Amino acid sequence: MCDAGVVIVGAGQAGATLATGLAQAGYDGPITLIGEEPYAPYQRPPLSKGFVNGDVGVDELLIKPEAYYAQKHIQLIKGRRVHAIQAHARSVQLDEGEQLNYRSLVLCTGSRPRVLPIKSAELNRVFSLRNIDDARAIAGALPEQGRLVIIGAGYVGLELAASCVTQGRHVTVLERAGRVMERSASPQVSEHYRAMHEAAGVNIVCDVNLVELQGGQQVTAVCAGDGRCWPADVVVIGVGAVANMELAQAAGLQCDDGILVDAQCRSSDPHIYAAGDCARQTHALLQTSLRLESVQNATAQARMIVAHIMNKAPLRSEVPWFWSDQFDTRLQIAGIVQPNHTSILRGDPASGSFTMLHVQGDRLQALEAINRPADFTLGRKLISEQLEVNIQWLKDEDIPLYLRD
Amino acid sequence: MKITFLAFDGTPYTVDADEGMSAMEAAINEGIDGIEGDCGGNCNCATCHVFVDPGWQLQVGEVSPMEAALLADRSDLADNSRLACQIRLVPELDGLVLQMPESQFI
């Protein structure tokens, strides 16, 4: 049997950060990175923005140039899947039966779009948006002045709506909840984004109960239970994602809406780690169990695993953060907005630049900064250090959120 | 044009770059360790922090408010700190020298 090193299943942001991090840190064994897509590891955030518009090509999406992996002695296996883990034997089985042994196994299997239970979802020109091929298919199917109906007003849906309406497409966004970005944003931020999209010509419809897609071979309309229908040339469904944890479950690892991992990203098997969208971890700072789908979470968890494998000091948990670019507006979120927080407005939403601060007791827990980068970075520091805050001062735009000594 | 990245131990890595790209892209394209660029060069994450060689500070231009906010969060902030994704490579920057901070090496 050949030398067993680190085997990484999944070649997205977490897998790539882990492989390159181990190589840079001088890991002494083979590093194998296995991805099911035919591409070298690439960034997903631009898919709903510049890539779908054709402003950005595949080479610009790559996290590292493809040649980098060979230079660093990382074996990059593209277009292949791992079918099973034999945890007792410390090996994985690839399609076509090949076995790979490991000293450490890292599952970076990501997430996949949630399937919407709706009649006729199998019609042509109905897509989800997760990878390069999805983005290409959407761009290819959408005529220049075509009608795009997006189901789900989350980040993917709204970013895609902004990109496509800017390109002159007719865009409708249908949302089951009462407001856009309901799962992750405060009502004030939702309202700001609804108004921004409507001003740009996006038709936003909330509180809609969709029951079926209509069409012959190709989709022609999306219909609600109350009889309303929206004509469509292309439909994109963006109603969240589910963790790819079947491989872990079949291997007997503890899972609960994600592969359960400890503060160093170790699963219930001492030789198996998990990172990124597929992992659920109790956040050391926020003291809550989280499964996050973000670039920051993927890279932070990958770096925790590098530190653990290389016997370095454990990395401290960062405040989770996210960003979304829609039109010329940048939303930056730090922490997790919860309904039991007290919300404080800083700045004037009508100016297009304001921050929502979310406090529990006298501590800042989360913030949403809209075109306010200084509030984002300074507020994130305040959350991270859990310093006592004064509500009146938080409201005062003339006082920075954090003062250096 | 040529850009030189200095590792924190002083080792120089000189790369060929095209006019119009950012200094971050020039580093990523050549697989230079010490420039992460987690956010893809969107001025969002501050993992492409560099120190501009003192002889080049004037030529690299001004820091935007977005960039300044991200830099302010760095514990290793210095007068010559920049985010490499925000340095646009114009012909006058041929020969630019950028030092990479130790914190960006894993």
PDB file of C-alpha atoms in Angstrom, chain A residues 260-377:
ATOM      1  CA  LEU A 260     -20.924  17.278  13.859  1.00  0.00           C
ATOM      2  CA  VAL A 261     -17.420  18.557  14.639  1.00  0.00           C
ATOM      3  CA  ASP A 262     -15.636  19.880  17.730  1.00  0.00           C
ATOM      4  CA  ALA A 263     -13.714  23.151  18.151  1.00  0.00           C
ATOM      5  CA  GLN A 264     -10.844  21.780  16.022  1.00  0.00           C
ATOM      6  CA  CYS A 265     -13.233  20.477  13.358  1.00  0.00           C
ATOM      7  CA  ARG A 266     -12.798  16.828  14.365  1.00  0.00           C
ATOM      8  CA  SER A 267     -15.789  14.560  13.727  1.00  0.00           C
ATOM      9  CA  SER A 268     -16.838  11.701  16.006  1.00  0.00           C
ATOM     10  CA  ASP A 269     -14.075   9.601  14.360  1.00  0.00           C
ATOM     11  CA  PRO A 270     -10.648  10.739  15.623  1.00  0.00           C
ATOM     12  CA  HIS A 271      -9.068  10.459  12.137  1.00  0.00           C
ATOM     13  CA  ILE A 272     -11.812  12.316  10.254  1.00  0.00           C
ATOM     14  CA  TYR A 273     -12.393  16.068  10.127  1.00  0.00           C
ATOM     15  CA  ALA A 274     -15.044  18.124   8.355  1.00  0.00           C
ATOM     16  CA  ALA A 275     -15.034  21.759   7.181  1.00  0.00           C
ATOM     17  CA  GLY A 276     -17.196  24.210   5.270  1.00  0.00           C
ATOM     18  CA  ASP A 277     -20.870  24.011   4.331  1.00  0.00           C
ATOM     19  CA  CYS A 278     -21.156  20.342   5.361  1.00  0.00           C
ATOM     20  CA  ALA A 279     -19.935  20.818   8.959  1.00  0.00           C
ATOM     21  CA  ARG A 280     -21.893  21.750  12.069  1.00  0.00           C
ATOM     22  CA  GLN A 281     -19.856  23.180  14.921  1.00  0.00           C
ATOM     23  CA  THR A 282     -20.575  24.776  18.275  1.00  0.00           C
ATOM     24  CA  HIS A 283     -19.193  28.254  17.789  1.00  0.00           C
ATOM     25  CA  ALA A 284     -16.784  28.965  20.653  1.00  0.00           C
ATOM     26  CA  LEU A 285     -17.545  32.676  20.748  1.00  0.00           C
ATOM     27  CA  LEU A 286     -21.288  32.692  20.060  1.00  0.00           C
ATOM     28  CA  GLN A 287     -21.930  29.509  22.110  1.00  0.00           C
ATOM     29  CA  THR A 288     -24.374  28.178  19.587  1.00  0.00           C
ATOM     30  CA  SER A 289     -24.401  25.303  17.130  1.00  0.00           C
ATOM     31  CA  LEU A 290     -23.989  26.599  13.576  1.00  0.00           C
ATOM     32  CA  ARG A 291     -23.749  25.207  10.073  1.00  0.00           C
ATOM     33  CA  LEU A 292     -22.576  28.121   7.946  1.00  0.00           C
ATOM     34  CA  GLU A 293     -22.449  28.435   4.178  1.00  0.00           C
ATOM     35  CA  SER A 294     -19.827  31.104   3.605  1.00  0.00           C
ATOM     36  CA  VAL A 295     -16.338  31.623   2.246  1.00  0.00           C
ATOM     37  CA  GLN A 296     -15.117  32.925   5.593  1.00  0.00           C
ATOM     38  CA  ASN A 297     -16.376  29.837   7.438  1.00  0.00           C
ATOM     39  CA  ALA A 298     -14.853  27.472   4.859  1.00  0.00           C
ATOM     40  CA  THR A 299     -11.401  29.075   5.015  1.00  0.00           C
ATOM     41  CA  ALA A 300     -11.439  29.552   8.802  1.00  0.00           C
ATOM     42  CA  GLN A 301     -12.356  25.914   9.444  1.00  0.00           C
ATOM     43  CA  ALA A 302      -9.795  24.702   6.909  1.00  0.00           C
ATOM     44  CA  ARG A 303      -7.107  26.700   8.726  1.00  0.00           C
ATOM     45  CA  MET A 304      -8.205  25.217  12.068  1.00  0.00           C
ATOM     46  CA  ILE A 305      -7.627  21.759  10.616  1.00  0.00           C
ATOM     47  CA  VAL A 306      -4.212  22.721   9.220  1.00  0.00           C
ATOM     48  CA  ALA A 307      -3.236  23.939  12.695  1.00  0.00           C
ATOM     49  CA  HIS A 308      -4.465  20.707  14.296  1.00  0.00           C
ATOM     50  CA  ILE A 309      -2.803  18.357  11.807  1.00  0.00           C
ATOM     51  CA  MET A 310       0.469  20.319  12.058  1.00  0.00           C
ATOM     52  CA  ASN A 311       0.336  20.257  15.908  1.00  0.00           C
ATOM     53  CA  LYS A 312       0.194  24.038  16.111  1.00  0.00           C
ATOM     54  CA  ALA A 313      -1.713  26.036  18.698  1.00  0.00           C
ATOM     55  CA  PRO A 314      -5.494  25.852  18.090  1.00  0.00           C
ATOM     56  CA  LEU A 315      -6.925  28.818  16.155  1.00  0.00           C
ATOM     57  CA  ARG A 316      -9.415  31.034  17.910  1.00  0.00           C
ATOM     58  CA  SER A 317     -12.944  31.126  16.481  1.00  0.00           C
ATOM     59  CA  GLU A 318     -13.638  34.206  14.385  1.00  0.00           C
ATOM     60  CA  VAL A 319     -16.901  36.091  14.379  1.00  0.00           C
ATOM     61  CA  PRO A 320     -18.734  34.656  11.347  1.00  0.00           C
ATOM     62  CA  TRP A 321     -19.074  37.184   8.558  1.00  0.00           C
ATOM     63  CA  PHE A 322     -20.688  37.359   5.140  1.00  0.00           C
ATOM     64  CA  TRP A 323     -20.983  39.767   2.291  1.00  0.00           C
ATOM     65  CA  SER A 324     -23.339  40.331  -0.608  1.00  0.00           C
ATOM     66  CA  ASP A 325     -22.860  42.708  -3.524  1.00  0.00           C
ATOM     67  CA  GLN A 326     -26.071  43.726  -5.273  1.00  0.00           C
ATOM     68  CA  PHE A 327     -26.130  46.638  -7.712  1.00  0.00           C
ATOM     69  CA  ASP A 328     -23.651  49.162  -6.272  1.00  0.00           C
ATOM     70  CA  THR A 329     -24.484  48.274  -2.699  1.00  0.00           C
ATOM     71  CA  ARG A 330     -22.371  46.201  -0.382  1.00  0.00           C
ATOM     72  CA  LEU A 331     -23.956  44.402   2.533  1.00  0.00           C
ATOM     73  CA  GLN A 332     -21.533  43.111   5.167  1.00  0.00           C
ATOM     74  CA  ILE A 333     -22.875  41.050   8.049  1.00  0.00           C
ATOM     75  CA  ALA A 334     -20.961  40.039  11.177  1.00  0.00           C
ATOM     76  CA  GLY A 335     -22.372  37.638  13.747  1.00  0.00           C
ATOM     77  CA  ILE A 336     -25.748  35.925  13.453  1.00  0.00           C
ATOM     78  CA  VAL A 337     -28.848  38.127  13.561  1.00  0.00           C
ATOM     79  CA  GLN A 338     -31.387  36.557  15.971  1.00  0.00           C
ATOM     80  CA  PRO A 339     -35.017  37.547  16.572  1.00  0.00           C
ATOM     81  CA  ASN A 340     -34.431  38.039  20.331  1.00  0.00           C
ATOM     82  CA  HIS A 341     -31.831  40.782  19.779  1.00  0.00           C
ATOM     83  CA  THR A 342     -32.634  44.448  20.299  1.00  0.00           C
ATOM     84  CA  SER A 343     -32.016  46.255  17.007  1.00  0.00           C
ATOM     85  CA  ILE A 344     -30.459  49.707  16.811  1.00  0.00           C
ATOM     86  CA  LEU A 345     -30.337  51.857  13.698  1.00  0.00           C
ATOM     87  CA  ARG A 346     -27.159  53.843  13.010  1.00  0.00           C
ATOM     88  CA  GLY A 347     -27.362  56.275  10.111  1.00  0.00           C
ATOM     89  CA  ASP A 348     -30.154  57.096   7.684  1.00  0.00           C
ATOM     90  CA  PRO A 349     -31.394  54.325   5.362  1.00  0.00           C
ATOM     91  CA  ALA A 350     -32.558  56.963   2.864  1.00  0.00           C
ATOM     92  CA  SER A 351     -28.904  57.946   2.358  1.00  0.00           C
ATOM     93  CA  GLY A 352     -28.149  54.411   1.108  1.00  0.00           C
ATOM     94  CA  SER A 353     -25.613  53.903   3.877  1.00  0.00           C
ATOM     95  CA  PHE A 354     -26.586  52.688   7.349  1.00  0.00           C
ATOM     96  CA  THR A 355     -25.895  49.993   9.904  1.00  0.00           C
ATOM     97  CA  MET A 356     -28.231  47.843  11.961  1.00  0.00           C
ATOM     98  CA  LEU A 357     -26.674  46.845  15.275  1.00  0.00           C
ATOM     99  CA  HIS A 358     -28.114  43.900  17.195  1.00  0.00           C
ATOM    100  CA  VAL A 359     -27.601  43.893  20.926  1.00  0.00           C
ATOM    101  CA  GLN A 360     -28.370  41.451  23.698  1.00  0.00           C
ATOM    102  CA  GLY A 361     -28.122  42.984  27.175  1.00  0.00           C
ATOM    103  CA  ASP A 362     -25.182  45.356  26.911  1.00  0.00           C
ATOM    104  CA  ARG A 363     -23.209  43.341  24.350  1.00  0.00           C
ATOM    105  CA  LEU A 364     -23.183  43.675  20.576  1.00  0.00           C
ATOM    106  CA  GLN A 365     -24.012  40.301  18.972  1.00  0.00           C
ATOM    107  CA  ALA A 366     -24.427  41.029  15.274  1.00  0.00           C
ATOM    108  CA  LEU A 367     -24.446  43.837  12.746  1.00  0.00           C
ATOM    109  CA  GLU A 368     -25.479  44.518   9.174  1.00  0.00           C
ATOM    110  CA  ALA A 369     -23.521  47.295   7.467  1.00  0.00           C
ATOM    111  CA  ILE A 370     -24.797  48.706   4.216  1.00  0.00           C
ATOM    112  CA  ASN A 371     -22.077  50.648   2.403  1.00  0.00           C
ATOM    113  CA  ARG A 372     -20.438  51.294   5.778  1.00  0.00           C
ATOM    114  CA  PRO A 373     -17.143  49.392   5.834  1.00  0.00           C
ATOM    115  CA  ALA A 374     -15.773  51.107   8.952  1.00  0.00           C
ATOM    116  CA  ASP A 375     -18.841  50.101  10.983  1.00  0.00           C
ATOM    117  CA  PHE A 376     -18.379  46.549   9.741  1.00  0.00           C
ATOM    118  CA  THR A 377     -14.744  46.117  10.747  1.00  0.00           C
TER     119      THR A 377
END
